[in-house]
Coordinates of C-alpha atoms and ligand atoms in Angstrom, one line a residue:
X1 CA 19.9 -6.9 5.6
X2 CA 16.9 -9.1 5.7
X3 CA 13.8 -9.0 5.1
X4 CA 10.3 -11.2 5.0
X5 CA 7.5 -10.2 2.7
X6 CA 4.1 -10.8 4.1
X7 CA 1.6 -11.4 0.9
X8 CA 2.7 -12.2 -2.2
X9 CA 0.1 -9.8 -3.7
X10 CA 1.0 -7.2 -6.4
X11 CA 3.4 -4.8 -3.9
X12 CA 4.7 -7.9 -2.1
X13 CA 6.1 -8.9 -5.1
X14 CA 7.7 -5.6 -6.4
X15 CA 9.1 -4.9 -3.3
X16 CA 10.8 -8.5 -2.7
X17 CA 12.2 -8.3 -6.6
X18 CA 13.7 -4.7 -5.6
X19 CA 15.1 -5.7 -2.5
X20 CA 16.1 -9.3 -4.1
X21 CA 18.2 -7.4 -7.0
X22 CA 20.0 -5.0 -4.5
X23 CA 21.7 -7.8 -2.6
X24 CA 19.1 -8.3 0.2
X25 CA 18.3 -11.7 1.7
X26 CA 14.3 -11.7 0.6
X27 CA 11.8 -14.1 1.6
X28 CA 8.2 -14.1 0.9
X29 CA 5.3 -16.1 2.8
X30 CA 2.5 -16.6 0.9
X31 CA -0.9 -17.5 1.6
X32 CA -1.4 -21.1 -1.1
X33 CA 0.6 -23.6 -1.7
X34 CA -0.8 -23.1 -5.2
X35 CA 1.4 -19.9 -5.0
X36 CA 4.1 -21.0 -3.6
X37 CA 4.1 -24.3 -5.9
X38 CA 4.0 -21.8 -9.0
X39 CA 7.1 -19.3 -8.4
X40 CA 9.1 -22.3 -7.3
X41 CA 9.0 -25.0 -10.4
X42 CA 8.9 -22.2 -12.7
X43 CA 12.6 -21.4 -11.4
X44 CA 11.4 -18.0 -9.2
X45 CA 9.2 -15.1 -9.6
X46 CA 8.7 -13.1 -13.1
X47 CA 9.8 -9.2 -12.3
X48 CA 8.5 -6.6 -14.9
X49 CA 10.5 -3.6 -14.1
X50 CA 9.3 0.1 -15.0
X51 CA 11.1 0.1 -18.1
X52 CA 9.6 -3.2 -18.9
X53 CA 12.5 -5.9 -18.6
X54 CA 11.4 -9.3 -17.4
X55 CA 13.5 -11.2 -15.3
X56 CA 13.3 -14.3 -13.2
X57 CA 14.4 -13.8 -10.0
X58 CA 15.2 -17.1 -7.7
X59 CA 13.5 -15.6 -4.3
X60 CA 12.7 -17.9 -1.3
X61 CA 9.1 -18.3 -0.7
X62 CA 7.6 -20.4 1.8
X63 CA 3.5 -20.8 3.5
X64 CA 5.3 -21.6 6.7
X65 CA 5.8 -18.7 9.3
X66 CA 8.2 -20.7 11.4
X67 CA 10.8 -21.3 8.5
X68 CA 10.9 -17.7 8.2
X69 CA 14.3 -15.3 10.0
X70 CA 13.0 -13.1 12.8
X71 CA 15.7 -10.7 12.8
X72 CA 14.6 -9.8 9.6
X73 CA 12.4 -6.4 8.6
X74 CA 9.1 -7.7 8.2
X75 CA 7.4 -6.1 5.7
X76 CA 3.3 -6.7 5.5
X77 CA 1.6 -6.4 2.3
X78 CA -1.6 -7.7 2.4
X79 CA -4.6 -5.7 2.4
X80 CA -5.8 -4.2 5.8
X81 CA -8.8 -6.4 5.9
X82 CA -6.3 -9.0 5.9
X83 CA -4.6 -8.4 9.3
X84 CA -7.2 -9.5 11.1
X85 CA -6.7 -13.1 10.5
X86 CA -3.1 -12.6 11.0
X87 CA -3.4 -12.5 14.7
X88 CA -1.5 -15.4 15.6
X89 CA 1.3 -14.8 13.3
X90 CA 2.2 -11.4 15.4
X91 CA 1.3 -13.4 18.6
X92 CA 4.0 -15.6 18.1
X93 CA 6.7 -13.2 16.6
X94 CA 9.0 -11.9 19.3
X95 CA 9.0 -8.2 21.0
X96 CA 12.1 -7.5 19.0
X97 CA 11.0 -8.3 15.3
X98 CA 10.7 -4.7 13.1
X99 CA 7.6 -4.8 11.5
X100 CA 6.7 -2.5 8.5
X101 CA 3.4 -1.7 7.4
X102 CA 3.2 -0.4 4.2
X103 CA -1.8 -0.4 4.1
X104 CA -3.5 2.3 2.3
X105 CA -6.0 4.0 4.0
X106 CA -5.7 4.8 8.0
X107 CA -7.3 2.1 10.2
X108 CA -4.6 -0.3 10.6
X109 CA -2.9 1.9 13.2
X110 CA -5.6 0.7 15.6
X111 CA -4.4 -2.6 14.5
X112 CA -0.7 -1.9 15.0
X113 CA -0.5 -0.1 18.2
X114 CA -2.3 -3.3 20.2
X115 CA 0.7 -5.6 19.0
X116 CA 2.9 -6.5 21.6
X117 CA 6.0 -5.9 18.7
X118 CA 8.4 -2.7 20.2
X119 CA 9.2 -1.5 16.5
X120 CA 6.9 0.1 14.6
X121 CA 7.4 1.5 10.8
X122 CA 4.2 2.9 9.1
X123 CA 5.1 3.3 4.8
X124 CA 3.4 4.5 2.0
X125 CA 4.0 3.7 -1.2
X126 CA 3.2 6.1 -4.3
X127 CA 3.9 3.8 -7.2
X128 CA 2.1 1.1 -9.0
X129 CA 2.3 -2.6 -8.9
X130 CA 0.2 -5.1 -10.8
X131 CA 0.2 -9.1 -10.3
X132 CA -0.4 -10.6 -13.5
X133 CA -0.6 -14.4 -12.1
X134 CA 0.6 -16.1 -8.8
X135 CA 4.5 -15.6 -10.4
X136 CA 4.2 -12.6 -12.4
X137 CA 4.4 -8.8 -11.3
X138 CA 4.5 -5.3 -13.5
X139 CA 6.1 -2.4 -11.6
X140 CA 4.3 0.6 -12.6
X141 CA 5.6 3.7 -12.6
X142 CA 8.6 5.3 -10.1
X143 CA 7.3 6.8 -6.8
X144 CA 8.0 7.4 -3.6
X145 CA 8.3 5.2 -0.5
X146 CA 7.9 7.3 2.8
X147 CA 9.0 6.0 5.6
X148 CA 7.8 7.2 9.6
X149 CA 8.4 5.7 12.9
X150 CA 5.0 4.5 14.8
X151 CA 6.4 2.7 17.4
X152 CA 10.0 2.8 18.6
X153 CA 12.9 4.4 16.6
X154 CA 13.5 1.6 14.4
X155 CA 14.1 3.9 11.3
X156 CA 17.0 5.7 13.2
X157 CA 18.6 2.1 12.9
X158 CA 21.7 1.9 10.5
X159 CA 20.9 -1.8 9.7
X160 CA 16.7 -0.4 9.1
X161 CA 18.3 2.5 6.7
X162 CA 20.2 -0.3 4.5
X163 CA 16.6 -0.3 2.5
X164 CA 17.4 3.4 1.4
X165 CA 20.1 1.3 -0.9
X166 CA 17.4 0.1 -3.7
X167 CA 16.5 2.5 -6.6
X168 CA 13.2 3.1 -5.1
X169 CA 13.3 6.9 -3.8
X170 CA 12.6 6.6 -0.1
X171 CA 11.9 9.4 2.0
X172 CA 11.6 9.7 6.0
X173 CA 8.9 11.4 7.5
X174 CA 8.9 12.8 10.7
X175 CA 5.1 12.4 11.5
X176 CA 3.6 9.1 10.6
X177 CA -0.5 10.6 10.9
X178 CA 0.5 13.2 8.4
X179 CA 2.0 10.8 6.3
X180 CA -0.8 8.1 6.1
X181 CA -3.3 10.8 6.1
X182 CA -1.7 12.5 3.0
X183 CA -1.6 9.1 1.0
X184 CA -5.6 8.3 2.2
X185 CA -6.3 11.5 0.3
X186 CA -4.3 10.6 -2.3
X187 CA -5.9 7.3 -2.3
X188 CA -9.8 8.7 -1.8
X189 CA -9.1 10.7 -5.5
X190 CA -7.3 8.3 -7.0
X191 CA -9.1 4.4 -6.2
X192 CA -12.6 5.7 -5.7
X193 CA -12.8 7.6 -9.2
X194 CA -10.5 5.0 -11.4
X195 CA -12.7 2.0 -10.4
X196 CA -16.3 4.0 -10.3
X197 CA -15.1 4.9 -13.7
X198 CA -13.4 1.5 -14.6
X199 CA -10.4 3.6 -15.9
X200 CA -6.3 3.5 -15.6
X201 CA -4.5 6.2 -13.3
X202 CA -3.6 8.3 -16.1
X203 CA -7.0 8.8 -17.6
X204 CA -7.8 10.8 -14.4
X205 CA -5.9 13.4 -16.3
X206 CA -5.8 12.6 -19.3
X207 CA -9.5 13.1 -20.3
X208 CA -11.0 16.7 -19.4
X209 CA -14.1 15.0 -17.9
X210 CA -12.3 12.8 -15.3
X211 CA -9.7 15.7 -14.4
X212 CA -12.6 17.9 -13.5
X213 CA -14.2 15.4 -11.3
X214 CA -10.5 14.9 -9.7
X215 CA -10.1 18.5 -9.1
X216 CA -13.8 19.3 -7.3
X217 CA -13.1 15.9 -5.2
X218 CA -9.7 17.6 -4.4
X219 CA -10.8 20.7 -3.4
X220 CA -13.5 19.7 -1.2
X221 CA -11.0 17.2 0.9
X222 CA -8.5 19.5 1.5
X223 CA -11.0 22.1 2.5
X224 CA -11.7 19.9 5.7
X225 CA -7.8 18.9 6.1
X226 CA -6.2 22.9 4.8
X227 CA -2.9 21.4 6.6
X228 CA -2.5 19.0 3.5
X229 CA -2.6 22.0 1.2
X230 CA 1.0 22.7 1.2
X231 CA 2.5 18.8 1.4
X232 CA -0.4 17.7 -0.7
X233 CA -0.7 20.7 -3.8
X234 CA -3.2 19.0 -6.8
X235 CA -0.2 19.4 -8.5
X236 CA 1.0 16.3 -7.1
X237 CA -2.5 14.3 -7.7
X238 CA -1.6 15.0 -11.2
X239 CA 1.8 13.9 -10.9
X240 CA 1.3 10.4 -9.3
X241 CA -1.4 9.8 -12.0
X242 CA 0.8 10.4 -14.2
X243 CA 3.8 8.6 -13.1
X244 CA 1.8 5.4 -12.4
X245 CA -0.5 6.3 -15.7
X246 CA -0.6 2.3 -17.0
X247 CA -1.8 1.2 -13.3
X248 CA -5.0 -0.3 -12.4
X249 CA -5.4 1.3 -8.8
X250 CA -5.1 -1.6 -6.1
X251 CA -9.0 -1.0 -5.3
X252 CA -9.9 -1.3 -8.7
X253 CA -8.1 -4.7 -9.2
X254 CA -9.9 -5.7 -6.1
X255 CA -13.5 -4.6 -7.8
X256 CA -12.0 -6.6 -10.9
X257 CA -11.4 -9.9 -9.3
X258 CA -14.2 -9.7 -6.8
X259 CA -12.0 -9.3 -3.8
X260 CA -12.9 -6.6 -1.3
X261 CA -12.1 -3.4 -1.8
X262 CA -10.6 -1.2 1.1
X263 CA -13.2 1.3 1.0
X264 CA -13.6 1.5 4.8
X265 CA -10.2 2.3 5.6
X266 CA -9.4 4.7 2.9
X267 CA -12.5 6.5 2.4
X268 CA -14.2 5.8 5.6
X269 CA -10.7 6.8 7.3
X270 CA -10.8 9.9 5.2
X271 CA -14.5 11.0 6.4
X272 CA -14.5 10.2 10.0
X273 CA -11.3 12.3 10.6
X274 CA -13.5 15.0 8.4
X275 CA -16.6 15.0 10.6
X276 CA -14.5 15.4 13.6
X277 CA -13.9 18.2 12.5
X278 CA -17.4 19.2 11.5
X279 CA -17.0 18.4 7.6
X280 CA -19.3 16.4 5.8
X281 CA -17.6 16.2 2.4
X282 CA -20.3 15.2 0.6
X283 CA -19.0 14.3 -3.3
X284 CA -16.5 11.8 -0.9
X285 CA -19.8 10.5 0.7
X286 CA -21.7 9.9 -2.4
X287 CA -18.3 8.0 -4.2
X288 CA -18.7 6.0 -0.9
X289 CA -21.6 5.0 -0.9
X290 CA -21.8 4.5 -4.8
X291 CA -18.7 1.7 -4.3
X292 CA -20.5 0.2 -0.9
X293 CA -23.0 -0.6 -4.0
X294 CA -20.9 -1.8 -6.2
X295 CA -19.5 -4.4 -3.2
X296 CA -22.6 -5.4 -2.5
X297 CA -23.6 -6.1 -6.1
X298 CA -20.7 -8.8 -6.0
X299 CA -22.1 -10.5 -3.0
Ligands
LIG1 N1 -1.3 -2.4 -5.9 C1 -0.8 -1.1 -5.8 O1 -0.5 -0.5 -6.9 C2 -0.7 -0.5 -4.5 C3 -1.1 -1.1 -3.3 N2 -0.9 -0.4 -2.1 C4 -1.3 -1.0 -0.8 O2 -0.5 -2.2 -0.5 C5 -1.3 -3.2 0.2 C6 -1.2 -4.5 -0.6 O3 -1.8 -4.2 -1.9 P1 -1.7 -5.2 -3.1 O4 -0.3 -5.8 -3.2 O5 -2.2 -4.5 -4.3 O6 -2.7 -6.3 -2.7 P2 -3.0 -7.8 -3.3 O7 -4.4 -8.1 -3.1 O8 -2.4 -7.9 -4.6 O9 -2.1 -8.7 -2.3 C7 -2.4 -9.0 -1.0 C8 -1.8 -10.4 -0.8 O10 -1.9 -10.7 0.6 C9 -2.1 -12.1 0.6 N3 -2.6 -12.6 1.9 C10 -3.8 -12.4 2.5 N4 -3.9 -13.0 3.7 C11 -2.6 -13.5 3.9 C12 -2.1 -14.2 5.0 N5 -2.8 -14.5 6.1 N6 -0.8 -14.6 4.9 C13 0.0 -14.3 3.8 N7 -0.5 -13.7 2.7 C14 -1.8 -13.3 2.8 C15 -3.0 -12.4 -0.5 O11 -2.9 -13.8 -0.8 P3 -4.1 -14.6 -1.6 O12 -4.4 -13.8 -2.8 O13 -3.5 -15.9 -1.9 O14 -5.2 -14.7 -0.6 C16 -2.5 -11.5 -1.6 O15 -1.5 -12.2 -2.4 C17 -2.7 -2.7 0.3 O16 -3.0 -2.1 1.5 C18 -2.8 -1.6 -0.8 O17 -3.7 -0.6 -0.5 C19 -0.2 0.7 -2.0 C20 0.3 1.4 -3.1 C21 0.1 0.8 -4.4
LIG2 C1 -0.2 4.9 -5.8 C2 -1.5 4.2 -6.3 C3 -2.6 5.3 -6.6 C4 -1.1 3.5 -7.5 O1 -2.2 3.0 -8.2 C5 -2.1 3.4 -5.1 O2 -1.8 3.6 -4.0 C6 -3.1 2.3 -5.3 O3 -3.3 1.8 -6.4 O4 -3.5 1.8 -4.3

């Protein structure tokens, strides 16, 4: 099967190295030529795996759209504040092109459901991924990918289900709102407290302070969503910061590098779907507002 990579960012690259070392035809399109320059005359991109082998991988990477198969599964990883200047590119892309969007945080189905493409996957991804330079990536940590339908039934597509055959464990889920909702809760714990606190995933639970923090903010989200309770127990919060302990959350990179963070569609996602049904959440409010502040003091 093929696929395209949209962004070479930290889980473009994973996923393109995974794919790429499974048998897949892999092609990336990346934003600068800088980038593109760099994995090609240094013989192909550095993978880190999770047990920490490096290899170089020889993976096709272009800044050109029309050099790019549209057959293919596109896959887009860039941020969601991204997508906006990516009109164009879906303009041109035919009806019949499977897109997958793999976005934390809630707001991009907006996004997706006005494009004129007939196939629809929505993903979420619950491991780690950090890019070291324009040809480096770490994968940190195994998780899971799930998988819904949005638009269409692309998924129930044998050729689709060939990306069930890397050693990533993919699951399907039936209901793609349930799905992204889960992971913006997973997302509103995790990002907002690792970069207010400037701390790796694991020390959420590794130090008593930041674990009790994790469990109040827990508690008070799933009070306005009780559905989550039973696919989403804090049990699993632990787990996920523990399996991808080492990472730097994608929004605390973001804060790192001075690159916005994707505070409106995680945690602003997370609270407008809480008010509408008359919860205020205010620990989630306060995090807001405190990394709203910390945006602006980069401006
Ligand atoms: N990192 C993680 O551990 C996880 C991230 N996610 C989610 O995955 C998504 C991607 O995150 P992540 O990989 O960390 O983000 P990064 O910021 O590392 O990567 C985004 C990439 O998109 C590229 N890009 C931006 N605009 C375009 C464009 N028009 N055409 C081509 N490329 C473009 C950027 O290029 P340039 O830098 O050159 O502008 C950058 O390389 C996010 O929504 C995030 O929430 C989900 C789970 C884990
Ligand atoms: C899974 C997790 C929490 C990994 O850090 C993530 O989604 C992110 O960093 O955005």
């Amino acid at each position: 099967m093929d696929f395209v990579i949209v962004g070479g960012g930290a889980i473009g690259l994973v996923l393109a190295s995974k794919l790429f070392e499974h048998g897949h035809n892999v092609e990336v399109l990346v934003h600068s030529k800088e980038q593109c320059k760099a994995i090609q005359s240094g013989g192909g991109l550095t993978f880190i795996n999770d047990v920490g082998e490096e290899k170089t991988l020889p993976i096709g990477v272009t800044t050109n759209p029309q050099n790019l198969n549209k057959k293919a599964i596109w896959i887009l990883a860039v941020k969601y504040h991204h997508l906006r200047d990516m009109q164009l590119l879906f303009d041109e892309l035919p009806e019949e092109t499977i897109l997958l969007f793999i976005q934390n945080g809630i707001k991009h189905i907006e996004f997706a459901r006005d494009l004129k493409q007939k196939n629809i996957l929505m993903g979420t991804i619950e491991f780690g991924a950090e890019k070291v330079n324009s040809n480096k990536v770490i994968h940190r940590g195994i998780g899971i990918f799930n998988i819904a339908n949005f638009k269409g039934e692309a998924w129930n597509n044998e050729e689709c289900q060939r990306l069930t055959a890397i050693d990533l464990p993919i699951s399907f889920s039936e209901n793609y709102l349930e799905m992204l909702l889960r992971k913006a809760i997973v997302n509103c714990l995790i990002n907002t407290l690792t970069t207010l606190l400037g701390v790796p995933n694991g020390d959420l639970i590794r130090l008593p302070s930041h674990h009790r923090i994790l469990k109040e903010l827990y508690f008070e989200i799933v009070s306005a969503f009780p559905e989550q309770k039973n696919m989403l127990p804090f049990s699993n919060i632990e787990q996920i910061c523990k399996n991808t302990s080492q990472n730097t959350s994608s929004m605390l990179a973001d804060y790192r590098h001075g690159r916005k963070m994707e505070i409106d569609t995680i945690v602003g996602g997370v609270m407008e779907l809480a008010k509408e049904r008359g919860h205020d959440l205010p620990m989630l409010k306060t995090l807001y507002l405190l990394l709203l502040a910390l945006e602006g003091m980069e401006e």
